[in-house]
Tab-separated table of C-alpha atoms and ligand atoms in Angstrom:
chain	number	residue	atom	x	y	z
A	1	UNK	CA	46.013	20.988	-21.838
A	2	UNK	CA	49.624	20.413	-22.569
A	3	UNK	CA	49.536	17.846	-25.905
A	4	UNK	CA	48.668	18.735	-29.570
A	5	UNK	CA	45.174	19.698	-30.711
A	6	UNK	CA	44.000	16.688	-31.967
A	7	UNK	CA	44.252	15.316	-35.320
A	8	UNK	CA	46.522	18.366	-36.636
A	9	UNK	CA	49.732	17.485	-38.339
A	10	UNK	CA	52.738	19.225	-36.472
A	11	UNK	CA	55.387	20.434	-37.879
A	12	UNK	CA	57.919	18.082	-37.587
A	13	UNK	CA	55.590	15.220	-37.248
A	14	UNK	CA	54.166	14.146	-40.741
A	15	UNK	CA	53.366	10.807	-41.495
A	16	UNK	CA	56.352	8.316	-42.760
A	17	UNK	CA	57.356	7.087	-46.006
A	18	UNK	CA	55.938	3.944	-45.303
A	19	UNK	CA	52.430	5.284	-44.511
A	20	UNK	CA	53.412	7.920	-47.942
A	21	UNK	CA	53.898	4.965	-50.218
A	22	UNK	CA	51.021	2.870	-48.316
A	23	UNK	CA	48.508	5.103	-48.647
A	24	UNK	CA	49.710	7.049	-52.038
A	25	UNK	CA	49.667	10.903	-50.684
A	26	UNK	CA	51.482	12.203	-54.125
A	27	UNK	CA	49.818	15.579	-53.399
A	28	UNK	CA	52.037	16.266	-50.904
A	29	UNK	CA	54.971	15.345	-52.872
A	30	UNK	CA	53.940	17.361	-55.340
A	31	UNK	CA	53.403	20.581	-53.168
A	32	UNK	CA	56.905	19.958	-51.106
A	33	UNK	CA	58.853	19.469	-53.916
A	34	UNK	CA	61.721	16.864	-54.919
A	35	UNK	CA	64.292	18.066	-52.741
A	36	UNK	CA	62.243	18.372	-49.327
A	37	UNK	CA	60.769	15.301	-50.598
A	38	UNK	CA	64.360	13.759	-51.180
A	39	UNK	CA	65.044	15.136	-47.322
A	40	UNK	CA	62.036	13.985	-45.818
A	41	UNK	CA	62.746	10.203	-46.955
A	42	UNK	CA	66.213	10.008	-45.703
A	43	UNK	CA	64.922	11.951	-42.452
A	44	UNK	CA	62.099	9.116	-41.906
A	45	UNK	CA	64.086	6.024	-43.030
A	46	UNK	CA	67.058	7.349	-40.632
A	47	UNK	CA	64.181	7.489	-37.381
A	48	UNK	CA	62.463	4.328	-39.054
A	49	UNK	CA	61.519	1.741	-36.175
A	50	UNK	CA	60.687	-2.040	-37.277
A	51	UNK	CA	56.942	-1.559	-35.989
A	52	UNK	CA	55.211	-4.559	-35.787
A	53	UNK	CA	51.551	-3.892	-36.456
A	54	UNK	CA	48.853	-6.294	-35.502
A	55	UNK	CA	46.626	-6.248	-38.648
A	56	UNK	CA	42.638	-6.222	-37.772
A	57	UNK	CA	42.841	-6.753	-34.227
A	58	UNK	CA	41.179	-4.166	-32.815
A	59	UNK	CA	38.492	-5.548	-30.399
A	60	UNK	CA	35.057	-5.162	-31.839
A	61	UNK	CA	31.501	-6.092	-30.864
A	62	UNK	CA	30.060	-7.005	-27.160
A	63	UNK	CA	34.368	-6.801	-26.277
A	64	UNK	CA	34.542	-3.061	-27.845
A	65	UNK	CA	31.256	-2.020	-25.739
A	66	UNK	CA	32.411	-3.554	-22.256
A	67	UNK	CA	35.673	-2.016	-22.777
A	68	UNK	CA	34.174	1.846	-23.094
A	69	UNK	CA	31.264	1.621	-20.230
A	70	UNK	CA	34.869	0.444	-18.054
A	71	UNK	CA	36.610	3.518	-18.872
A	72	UNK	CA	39.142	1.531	-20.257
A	73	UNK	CA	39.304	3.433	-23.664
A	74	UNK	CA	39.937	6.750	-24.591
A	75	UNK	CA	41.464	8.551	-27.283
A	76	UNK	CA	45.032	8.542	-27.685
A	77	UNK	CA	46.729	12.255	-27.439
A	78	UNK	CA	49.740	13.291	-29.957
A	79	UNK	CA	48.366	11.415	-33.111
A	80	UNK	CA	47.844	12.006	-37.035
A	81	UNK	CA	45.158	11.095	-39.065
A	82	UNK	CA	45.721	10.311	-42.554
A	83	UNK	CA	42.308	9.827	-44.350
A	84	UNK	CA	40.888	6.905	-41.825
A	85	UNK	CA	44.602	5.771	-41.062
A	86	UNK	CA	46.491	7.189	-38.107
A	87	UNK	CA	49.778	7.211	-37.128
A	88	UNK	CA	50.847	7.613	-33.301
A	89	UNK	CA	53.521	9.764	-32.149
A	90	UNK	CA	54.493	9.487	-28.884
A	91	UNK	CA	57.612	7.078	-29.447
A	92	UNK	CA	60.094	6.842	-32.570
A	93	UNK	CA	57.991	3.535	-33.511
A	94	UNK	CA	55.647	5.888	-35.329
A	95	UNK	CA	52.912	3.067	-35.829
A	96	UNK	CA	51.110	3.522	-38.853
A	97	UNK	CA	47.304	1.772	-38.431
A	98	UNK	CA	44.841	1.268	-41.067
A	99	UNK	CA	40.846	0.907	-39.269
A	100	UNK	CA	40.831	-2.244	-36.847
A	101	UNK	CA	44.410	-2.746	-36.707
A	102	UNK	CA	46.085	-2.647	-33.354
A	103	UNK	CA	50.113	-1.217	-32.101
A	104	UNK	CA	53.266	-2.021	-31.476
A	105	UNK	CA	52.680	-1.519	-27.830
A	106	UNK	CA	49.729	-3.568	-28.307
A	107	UNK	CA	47.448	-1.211	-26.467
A	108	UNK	CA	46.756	1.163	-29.394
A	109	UNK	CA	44.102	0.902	-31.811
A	110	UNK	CA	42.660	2.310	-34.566
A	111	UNK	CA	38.887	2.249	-34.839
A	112	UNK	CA	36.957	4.410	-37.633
A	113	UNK	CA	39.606	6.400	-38.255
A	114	UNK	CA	40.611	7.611	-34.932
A	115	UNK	CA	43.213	6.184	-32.194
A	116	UNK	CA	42.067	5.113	-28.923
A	117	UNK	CA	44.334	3.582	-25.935
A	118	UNK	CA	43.066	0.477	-24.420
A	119	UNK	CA	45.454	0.935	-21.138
A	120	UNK	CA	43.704	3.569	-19.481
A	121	UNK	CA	42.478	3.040	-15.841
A	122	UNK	CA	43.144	-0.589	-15.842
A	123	UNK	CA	46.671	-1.290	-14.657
A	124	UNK	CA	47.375	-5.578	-14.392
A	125	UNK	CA	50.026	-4.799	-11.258
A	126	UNK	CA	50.381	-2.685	-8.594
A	127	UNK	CA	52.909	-2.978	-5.433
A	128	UNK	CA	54.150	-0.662	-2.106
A	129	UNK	CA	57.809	-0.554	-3.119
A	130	UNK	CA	60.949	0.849	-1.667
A	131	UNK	CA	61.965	3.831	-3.584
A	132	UNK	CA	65.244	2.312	-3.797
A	133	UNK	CA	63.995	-0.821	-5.510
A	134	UNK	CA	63.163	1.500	-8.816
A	135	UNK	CA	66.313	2.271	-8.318
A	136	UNK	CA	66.161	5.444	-7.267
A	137	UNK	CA	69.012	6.260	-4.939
A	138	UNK	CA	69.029	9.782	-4.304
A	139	UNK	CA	65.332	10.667	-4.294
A	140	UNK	CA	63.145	10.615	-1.073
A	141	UNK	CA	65.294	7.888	0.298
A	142	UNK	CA	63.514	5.255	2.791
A	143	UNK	CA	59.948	6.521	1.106
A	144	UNK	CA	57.562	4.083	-0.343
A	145	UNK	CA	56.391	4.239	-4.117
A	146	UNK	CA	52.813	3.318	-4.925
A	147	UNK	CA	53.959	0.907	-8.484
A	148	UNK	CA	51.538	0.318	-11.287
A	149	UNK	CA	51.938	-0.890	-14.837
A	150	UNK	CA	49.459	-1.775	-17.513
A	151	UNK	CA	50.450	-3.716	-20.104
A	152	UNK	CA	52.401	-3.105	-23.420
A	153	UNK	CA	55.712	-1.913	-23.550
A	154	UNK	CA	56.899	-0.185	-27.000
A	155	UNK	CA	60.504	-2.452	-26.564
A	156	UNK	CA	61.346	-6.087	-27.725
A	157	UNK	CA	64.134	-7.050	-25.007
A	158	UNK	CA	65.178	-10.166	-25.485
A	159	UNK	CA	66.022	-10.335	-21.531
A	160	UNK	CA	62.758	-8.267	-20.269
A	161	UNK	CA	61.921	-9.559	-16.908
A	162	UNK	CA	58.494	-8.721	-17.173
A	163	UNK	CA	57.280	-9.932	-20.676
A	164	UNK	CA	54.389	-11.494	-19.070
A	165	UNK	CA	52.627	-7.976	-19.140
A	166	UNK	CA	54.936	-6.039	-21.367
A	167	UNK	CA	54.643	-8.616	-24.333
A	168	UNK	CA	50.981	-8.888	-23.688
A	169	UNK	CA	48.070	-6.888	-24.749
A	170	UNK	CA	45.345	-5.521	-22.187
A	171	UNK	CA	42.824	-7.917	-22.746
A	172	UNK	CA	45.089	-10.724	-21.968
A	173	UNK	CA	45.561	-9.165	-18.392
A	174	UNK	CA	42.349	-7.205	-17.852
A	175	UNK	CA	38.199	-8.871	-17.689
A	176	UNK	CA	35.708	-6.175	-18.919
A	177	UNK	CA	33.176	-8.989	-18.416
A	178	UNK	CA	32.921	-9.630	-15.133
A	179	UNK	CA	31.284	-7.247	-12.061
A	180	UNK	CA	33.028	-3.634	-11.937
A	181	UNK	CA	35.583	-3.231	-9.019
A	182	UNK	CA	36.994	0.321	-8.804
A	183	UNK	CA	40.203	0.822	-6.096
A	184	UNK	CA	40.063	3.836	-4.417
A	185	UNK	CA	39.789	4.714	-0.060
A	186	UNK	CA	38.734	3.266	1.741
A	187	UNK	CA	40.956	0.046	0.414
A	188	UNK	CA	39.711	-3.648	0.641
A	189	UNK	CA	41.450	-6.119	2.828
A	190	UNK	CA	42.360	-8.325	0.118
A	191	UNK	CA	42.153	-8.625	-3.480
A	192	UNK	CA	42.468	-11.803	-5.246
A	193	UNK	CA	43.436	-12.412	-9.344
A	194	UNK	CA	40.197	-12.423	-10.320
A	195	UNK	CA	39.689	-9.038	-8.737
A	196	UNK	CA	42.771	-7.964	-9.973
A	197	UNK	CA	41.576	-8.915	-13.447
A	198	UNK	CA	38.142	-6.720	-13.027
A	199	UNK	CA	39.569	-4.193	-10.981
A	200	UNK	CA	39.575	0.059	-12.364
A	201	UNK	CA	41.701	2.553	-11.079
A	202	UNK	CA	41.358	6.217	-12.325
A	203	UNK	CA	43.709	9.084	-12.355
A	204	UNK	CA	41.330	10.873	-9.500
A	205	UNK	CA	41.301	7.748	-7.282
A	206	UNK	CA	45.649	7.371	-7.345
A	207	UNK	CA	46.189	9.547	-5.418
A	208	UNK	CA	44.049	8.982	-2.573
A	209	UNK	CA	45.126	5.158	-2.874
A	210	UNK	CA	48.835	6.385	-2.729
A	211	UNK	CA	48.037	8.173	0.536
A	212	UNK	CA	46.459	5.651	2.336
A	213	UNK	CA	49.305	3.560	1.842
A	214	UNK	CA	51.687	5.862	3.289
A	215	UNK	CA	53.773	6.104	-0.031
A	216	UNK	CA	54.800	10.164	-1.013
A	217	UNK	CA	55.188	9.020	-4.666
A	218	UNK	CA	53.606	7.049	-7.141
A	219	UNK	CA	55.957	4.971	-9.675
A	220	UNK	CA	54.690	4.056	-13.275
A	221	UNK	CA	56.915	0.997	-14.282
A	222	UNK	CA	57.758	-2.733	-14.620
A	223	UNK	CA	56.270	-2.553	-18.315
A	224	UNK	CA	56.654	0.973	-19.811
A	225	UNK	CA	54.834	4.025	-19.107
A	226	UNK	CA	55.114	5.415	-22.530
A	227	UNK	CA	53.346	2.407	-23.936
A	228	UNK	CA	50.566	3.717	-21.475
A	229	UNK	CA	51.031	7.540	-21.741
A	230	UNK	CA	47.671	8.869	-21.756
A	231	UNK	CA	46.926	6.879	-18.219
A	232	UNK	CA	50.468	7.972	-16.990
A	233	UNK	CA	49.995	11.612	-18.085
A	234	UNK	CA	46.688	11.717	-16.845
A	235	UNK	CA	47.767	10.264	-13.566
A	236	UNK	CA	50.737	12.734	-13.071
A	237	UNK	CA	48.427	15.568	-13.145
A	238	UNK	CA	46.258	13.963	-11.093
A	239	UNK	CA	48.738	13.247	-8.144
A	240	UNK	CA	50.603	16.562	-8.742
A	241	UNK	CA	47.256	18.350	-8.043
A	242	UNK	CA	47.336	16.264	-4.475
A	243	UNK	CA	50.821	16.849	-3.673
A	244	UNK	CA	51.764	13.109	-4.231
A	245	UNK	CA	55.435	12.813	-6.350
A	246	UNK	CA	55.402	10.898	-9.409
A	247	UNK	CA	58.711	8.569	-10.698
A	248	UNK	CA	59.248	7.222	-14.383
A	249	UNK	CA	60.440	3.877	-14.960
A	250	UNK	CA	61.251	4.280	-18.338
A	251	UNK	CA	63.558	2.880	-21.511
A	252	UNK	CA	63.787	6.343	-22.598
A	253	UNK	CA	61.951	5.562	-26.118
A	254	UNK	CA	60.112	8.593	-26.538
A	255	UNK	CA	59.343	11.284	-28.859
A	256	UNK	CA	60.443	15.197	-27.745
A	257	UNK	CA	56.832	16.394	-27.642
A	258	UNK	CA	55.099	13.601	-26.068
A	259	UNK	CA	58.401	13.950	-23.240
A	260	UNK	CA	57.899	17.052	-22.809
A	261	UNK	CA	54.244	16.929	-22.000
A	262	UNK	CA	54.841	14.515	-19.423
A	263	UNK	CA	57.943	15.940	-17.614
A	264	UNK	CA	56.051	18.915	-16.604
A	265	UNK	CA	54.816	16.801	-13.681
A	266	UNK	CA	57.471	14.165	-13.060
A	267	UNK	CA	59.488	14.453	-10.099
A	268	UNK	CA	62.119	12.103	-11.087
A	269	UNK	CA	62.996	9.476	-13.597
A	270	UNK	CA	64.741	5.976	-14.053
A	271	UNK	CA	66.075	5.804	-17.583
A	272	UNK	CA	67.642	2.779	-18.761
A	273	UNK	CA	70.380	2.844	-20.863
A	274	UNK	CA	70.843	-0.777	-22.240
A	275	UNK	CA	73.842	-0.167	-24.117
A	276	UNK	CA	76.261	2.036	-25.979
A	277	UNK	CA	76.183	0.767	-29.087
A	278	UNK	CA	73.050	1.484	-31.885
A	279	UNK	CA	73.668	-2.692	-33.163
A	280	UNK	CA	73.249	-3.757	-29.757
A	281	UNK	CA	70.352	-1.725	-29.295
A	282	UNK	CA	68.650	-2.780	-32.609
A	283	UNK	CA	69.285	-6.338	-31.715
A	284	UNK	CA	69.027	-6.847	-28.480
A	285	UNK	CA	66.020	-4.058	-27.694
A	286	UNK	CA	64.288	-3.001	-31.166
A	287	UNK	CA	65.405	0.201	-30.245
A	288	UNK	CA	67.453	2.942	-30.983
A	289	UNK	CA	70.411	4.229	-28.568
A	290	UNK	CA	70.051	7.877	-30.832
A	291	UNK	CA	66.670	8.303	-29.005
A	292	UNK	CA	67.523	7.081	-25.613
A	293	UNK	CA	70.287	9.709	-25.607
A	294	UNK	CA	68.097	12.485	-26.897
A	295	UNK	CA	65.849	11.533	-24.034
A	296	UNK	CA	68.268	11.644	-20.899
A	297	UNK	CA	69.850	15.393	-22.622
A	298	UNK	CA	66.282	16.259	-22.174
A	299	UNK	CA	65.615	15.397	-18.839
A	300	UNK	CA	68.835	16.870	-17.843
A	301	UNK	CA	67.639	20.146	-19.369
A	302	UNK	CA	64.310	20.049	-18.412
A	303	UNK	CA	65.860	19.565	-14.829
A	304	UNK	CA	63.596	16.625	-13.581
A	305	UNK	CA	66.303	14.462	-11.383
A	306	UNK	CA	66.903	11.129	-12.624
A	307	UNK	CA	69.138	8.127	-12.353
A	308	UNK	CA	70.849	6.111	-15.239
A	309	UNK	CA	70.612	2.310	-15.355
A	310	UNK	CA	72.602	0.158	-17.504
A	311	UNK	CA	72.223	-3.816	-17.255
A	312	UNK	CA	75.249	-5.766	-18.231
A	313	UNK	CA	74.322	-8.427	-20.400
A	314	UNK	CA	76.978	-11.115	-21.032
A	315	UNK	CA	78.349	-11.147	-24.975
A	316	UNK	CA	75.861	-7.934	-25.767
A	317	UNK	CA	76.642	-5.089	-23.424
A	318	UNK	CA	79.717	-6.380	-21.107
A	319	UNK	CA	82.231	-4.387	-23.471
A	320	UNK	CA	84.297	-3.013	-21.371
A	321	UNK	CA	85.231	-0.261	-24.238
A	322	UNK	CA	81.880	0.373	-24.912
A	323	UNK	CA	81.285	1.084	-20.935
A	324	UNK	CA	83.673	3.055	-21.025
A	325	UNK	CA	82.867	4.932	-23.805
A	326	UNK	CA	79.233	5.227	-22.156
A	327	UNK	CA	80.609	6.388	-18.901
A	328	UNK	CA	82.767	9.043	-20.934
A	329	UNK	CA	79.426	10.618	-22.425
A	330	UNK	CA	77.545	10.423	-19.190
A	331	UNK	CA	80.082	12.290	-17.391
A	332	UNK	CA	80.104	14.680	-20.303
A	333	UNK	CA	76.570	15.456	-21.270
A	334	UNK	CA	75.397	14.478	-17.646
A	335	UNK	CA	77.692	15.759	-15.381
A	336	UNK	CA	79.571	13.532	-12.589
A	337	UNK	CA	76.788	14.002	-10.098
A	338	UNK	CA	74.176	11.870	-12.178
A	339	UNK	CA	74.144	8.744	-10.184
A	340	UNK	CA	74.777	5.030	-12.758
A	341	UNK	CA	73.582	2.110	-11.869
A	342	UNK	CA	74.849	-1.302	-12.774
A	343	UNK	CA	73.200	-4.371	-12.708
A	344	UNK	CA	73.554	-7.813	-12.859
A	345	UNK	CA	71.809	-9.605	-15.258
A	346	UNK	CA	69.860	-13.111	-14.859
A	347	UNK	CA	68.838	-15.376	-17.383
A	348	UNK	CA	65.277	-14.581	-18.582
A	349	UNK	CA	62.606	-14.630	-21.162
A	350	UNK	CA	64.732	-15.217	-24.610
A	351	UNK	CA	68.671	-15.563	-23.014
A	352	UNK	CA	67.982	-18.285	-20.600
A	353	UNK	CA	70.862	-19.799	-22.384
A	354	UNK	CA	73.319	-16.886	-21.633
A	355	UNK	CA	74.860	-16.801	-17.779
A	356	UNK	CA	74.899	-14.311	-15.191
A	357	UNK	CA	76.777	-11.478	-14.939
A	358	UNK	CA	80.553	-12.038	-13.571
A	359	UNK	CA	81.052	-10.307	-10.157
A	360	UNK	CA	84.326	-9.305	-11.672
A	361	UNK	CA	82.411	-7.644	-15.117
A	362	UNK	CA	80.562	-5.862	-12.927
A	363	UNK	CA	83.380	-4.280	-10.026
A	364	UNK	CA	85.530	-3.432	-13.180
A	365	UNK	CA	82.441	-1.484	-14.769
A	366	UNK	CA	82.518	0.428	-11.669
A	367	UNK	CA	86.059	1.177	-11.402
A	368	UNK	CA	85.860	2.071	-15.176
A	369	UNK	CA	82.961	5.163	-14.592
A	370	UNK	CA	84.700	6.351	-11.299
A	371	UNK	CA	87.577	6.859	-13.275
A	372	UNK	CA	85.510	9.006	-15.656
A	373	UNK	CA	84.685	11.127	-13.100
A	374	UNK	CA	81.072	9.574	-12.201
A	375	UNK	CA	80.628	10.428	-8.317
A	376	UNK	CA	77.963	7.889	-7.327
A	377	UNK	CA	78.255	4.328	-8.907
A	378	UNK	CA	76.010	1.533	-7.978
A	379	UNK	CA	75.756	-2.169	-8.567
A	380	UNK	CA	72.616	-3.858	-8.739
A	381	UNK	CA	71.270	-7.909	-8.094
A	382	UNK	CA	74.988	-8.152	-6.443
A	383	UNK	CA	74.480	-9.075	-2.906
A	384	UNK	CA	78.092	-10.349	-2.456
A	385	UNK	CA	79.649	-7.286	-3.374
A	386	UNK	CA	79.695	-5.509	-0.011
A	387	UNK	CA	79.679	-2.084	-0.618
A	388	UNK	CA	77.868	-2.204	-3.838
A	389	UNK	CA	74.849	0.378	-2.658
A	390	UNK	CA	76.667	2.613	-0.975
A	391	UNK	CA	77.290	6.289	-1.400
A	392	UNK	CA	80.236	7.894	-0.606
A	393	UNK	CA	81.044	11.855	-0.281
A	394	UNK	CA	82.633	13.259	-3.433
A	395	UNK	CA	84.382	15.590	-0.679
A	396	UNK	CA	85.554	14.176	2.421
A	397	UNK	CA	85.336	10.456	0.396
A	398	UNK	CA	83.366	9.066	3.002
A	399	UNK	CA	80.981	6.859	3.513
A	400	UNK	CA	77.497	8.679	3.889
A	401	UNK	CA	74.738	6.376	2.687
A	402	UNK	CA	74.760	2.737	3.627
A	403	UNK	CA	71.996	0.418	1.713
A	404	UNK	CA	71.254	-3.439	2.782
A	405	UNK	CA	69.727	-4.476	-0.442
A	406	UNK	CA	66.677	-2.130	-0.768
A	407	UNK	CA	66.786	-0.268	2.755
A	408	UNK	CA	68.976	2.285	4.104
A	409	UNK	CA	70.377	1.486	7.070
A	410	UNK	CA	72.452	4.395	7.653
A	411	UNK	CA	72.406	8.394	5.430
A	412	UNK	CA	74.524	10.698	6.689
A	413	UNK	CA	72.826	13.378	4.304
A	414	UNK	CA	71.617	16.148	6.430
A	415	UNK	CA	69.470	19.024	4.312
A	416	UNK	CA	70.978	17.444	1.005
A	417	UNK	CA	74.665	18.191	2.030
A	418	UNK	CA	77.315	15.404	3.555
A	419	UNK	CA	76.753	15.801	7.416
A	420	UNK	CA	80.856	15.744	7.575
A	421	UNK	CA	82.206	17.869	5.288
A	422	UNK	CA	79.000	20.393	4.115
A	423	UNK	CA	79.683	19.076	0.633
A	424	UNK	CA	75.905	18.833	-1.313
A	425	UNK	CA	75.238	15.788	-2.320
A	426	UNK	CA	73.128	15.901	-5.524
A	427	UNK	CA	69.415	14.630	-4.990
A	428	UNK	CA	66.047	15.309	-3.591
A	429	UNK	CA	66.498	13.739	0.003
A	430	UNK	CA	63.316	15.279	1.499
B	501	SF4	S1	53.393	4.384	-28.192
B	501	SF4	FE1	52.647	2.446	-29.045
B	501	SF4	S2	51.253	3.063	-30.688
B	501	SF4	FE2	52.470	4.846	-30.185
B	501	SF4	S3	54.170	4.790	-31.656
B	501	SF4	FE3	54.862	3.791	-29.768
B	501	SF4	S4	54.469	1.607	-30.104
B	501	SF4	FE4	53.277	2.725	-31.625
């Protein structure tokens, strides 16, 4: 087992000053003295998240009872208690919850005293994706990835394009009540909603399901895979075990521990990085640019492959300074072989009002992180840009990958080198 004994404080995880002056822990105080004291409030209040806490609704009763003989609850991993209060730490939102109160993410809960995950074996989606469609560029290219998401996401975008599951909490997606439906081989023939809504499947069954659908990888996304982390941990051992690859679809917002856990069986990683500015990030995400940065030095030293994805969104993150000022530390703390991706923005969820992003925005982004160095720049949701998905040799300059929306219609990669000129081209092209 890879996470923290349960219920032991870590060392640098102790509970915030909220939960401090909430719950009135003066012995500790006392024992640490004023000036670690003084320390540990300006450390907290700089990593302070605006949690939003769902006071007493944990489910309870006949709900409670169909929800454990499911499988769909089990108790959370990389936690504190606090007398009967726990506070989670897998992501900088820290949620502090008193008995019956429920998470951030929404799929978190605290019931008599101890933290259990209500997203566990239950995902709401699942699809047979192109790799590319992630996007995931330069990893198993032409494969399929087996998609899943629960719900719950530990963000607030303003433009998420899939708040109907990320702003929703399981049992808004999920039906304990009705007849049990496991997936797993051999597969139905068809599944309707209701099914959907009834339907189980465990870590041990993934992988088989993954198979039989011809897909080498298995991709934890469209809501966020931290807000589910014990299923997506559980999961990635699971398909490791069977040989099957598993990709992150992440916003990065995740604690060091919690990261590390998990990267010891990822095989590669989408990380979004929504902006370059920590206002913009606070406003437009609820999050924290510090931490998304953290996150994508740690993946780079941890040496899972991953791909950067930043969505322009008109009047928040189309700054052409701050891009470049983005593309700048990418190139630095990444390297010019970590592949960006741009994408257009559409009008969703709360910025219906705003338009899409400018063909022009977006070719000038592009031109703005070659120049930094950046060998493989993308644009996304820009079908009129012709050579927007291509890839081109940083040696010879030509073109080696050619990409019609989400399939490749041409890769001149040979053994992960540019069948031209020998030059490797960075990557896991199987
Ligand atoms: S994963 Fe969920 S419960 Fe845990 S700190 Fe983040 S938002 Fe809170």
């Amino acid at each position: 087992m890879n996470s923290l004994p349960q219920n032991e404080p870590d060392g640098d995880a102790a509970i915030t000053r909220r939960a401090l002056l909430r719950y009135g822990a003066t012995g500790i105080a006392c024992a640490s003295g004023a000036g670690a004291l003084l320390w540990y409030f300006y450390r907290e209040s700089m990593n302070a998240m605006p949690a939003e806490i769902f006071t007493g609704d944990c489910p309870s009763g006949a709900t409670w009872d169909q929800w454990v003989r499911r499988g769909w609850v089990k108790e959370a991993t990389h936690y504190l208690k606090v007398a009967r209060n726990v506070q989670c730490k897998i992501c900088p939102n820290n949620c502090v919850l008193k008995p019956d109160d429920r998470s951030h993410c929404r799929n978190k809960v605290n019931r008599d005293g101890v933290l259990y995950t209500l997203a566990y074996g239950n995902p709401c989606t699942f699809h047979v994706d192109p790799v590319e469609k992630k996007p995931l560029f330069h990893f198993l290219p032409g494969t399929k990835a087996f998609s899943l998401a629960t719900s719950g996401c530990v963000f607030r975008c303003l433009n998420c394009q899939n708040w109907e599951i990320s702003q929703k909490k399981p049992e808004e997606t999920k039906d304990a009540a009705g007849q049990p439906l496991a997936l797993c081989v051999p597969l139905p023939q068809t599944l309707s909603n209701d099914d959907l809504r009834r339907l189980s499947l465990f870590p041990r069954d993934l992988p088989g399901v993954a198979r039989a659908l011809g897909c080498p990888s298995i991709a934890y996304t469209y809501s966020e895979p931290t807000a589910y982390y014990e299923y997506t941990n559980d999961c990635c051992k699971a398909a490791r075990d069977a040989g099957i690859r598993n990709i992150v679809v992440t916003c990065g917002s995740i604690e060091e521990r919690p990261l590390r856990d998990l990267a010891r069986n990822v095989d590669a990683a989408h990380v979004d990085l929504k902006g370059f500015s920590e206002e913009v990030y606070r406003k437009l995400n609820s999050g924290r640019l510090r931490t998304i940065l953290n996150t994508l030095k740690l993946y780079q030293e941890l040496g899972v492959w991953f791909e950067v994805i930043n969505l322009i969104v008109p009047t928040y993150t189309d700054d052409l300074d701050a891009i470049k000022r983005m593309c700048g530390w990418i190139a630095d703390n990444l390297g010019p072989d970590r592949p960006l991706h741009f994408s257009r923005f559409h009008p969703l969820h709360r910025l219906t009002h705003l338009p899409p992003t400018p063909s022009d925005v977006l070719r000038k982004a592009r031109e703005i992180a070659r120049n930094a160095g950046l060998h493989y720049v993308y644009i996304g949701n820009a079908p009129e840009i012709d050579d927007a998905a291509f890839t081109w040799c940083p040696g010879c300059k030509r073109n080696i990958v050619e990409r019609d929306v989400f399939a490749v219609t041409r890769c001149d990669v040979v053994n992960g080198r540019c069948r031209f000129c020998q030059t490797p081209i960075a990557g896991y092209w199987g």
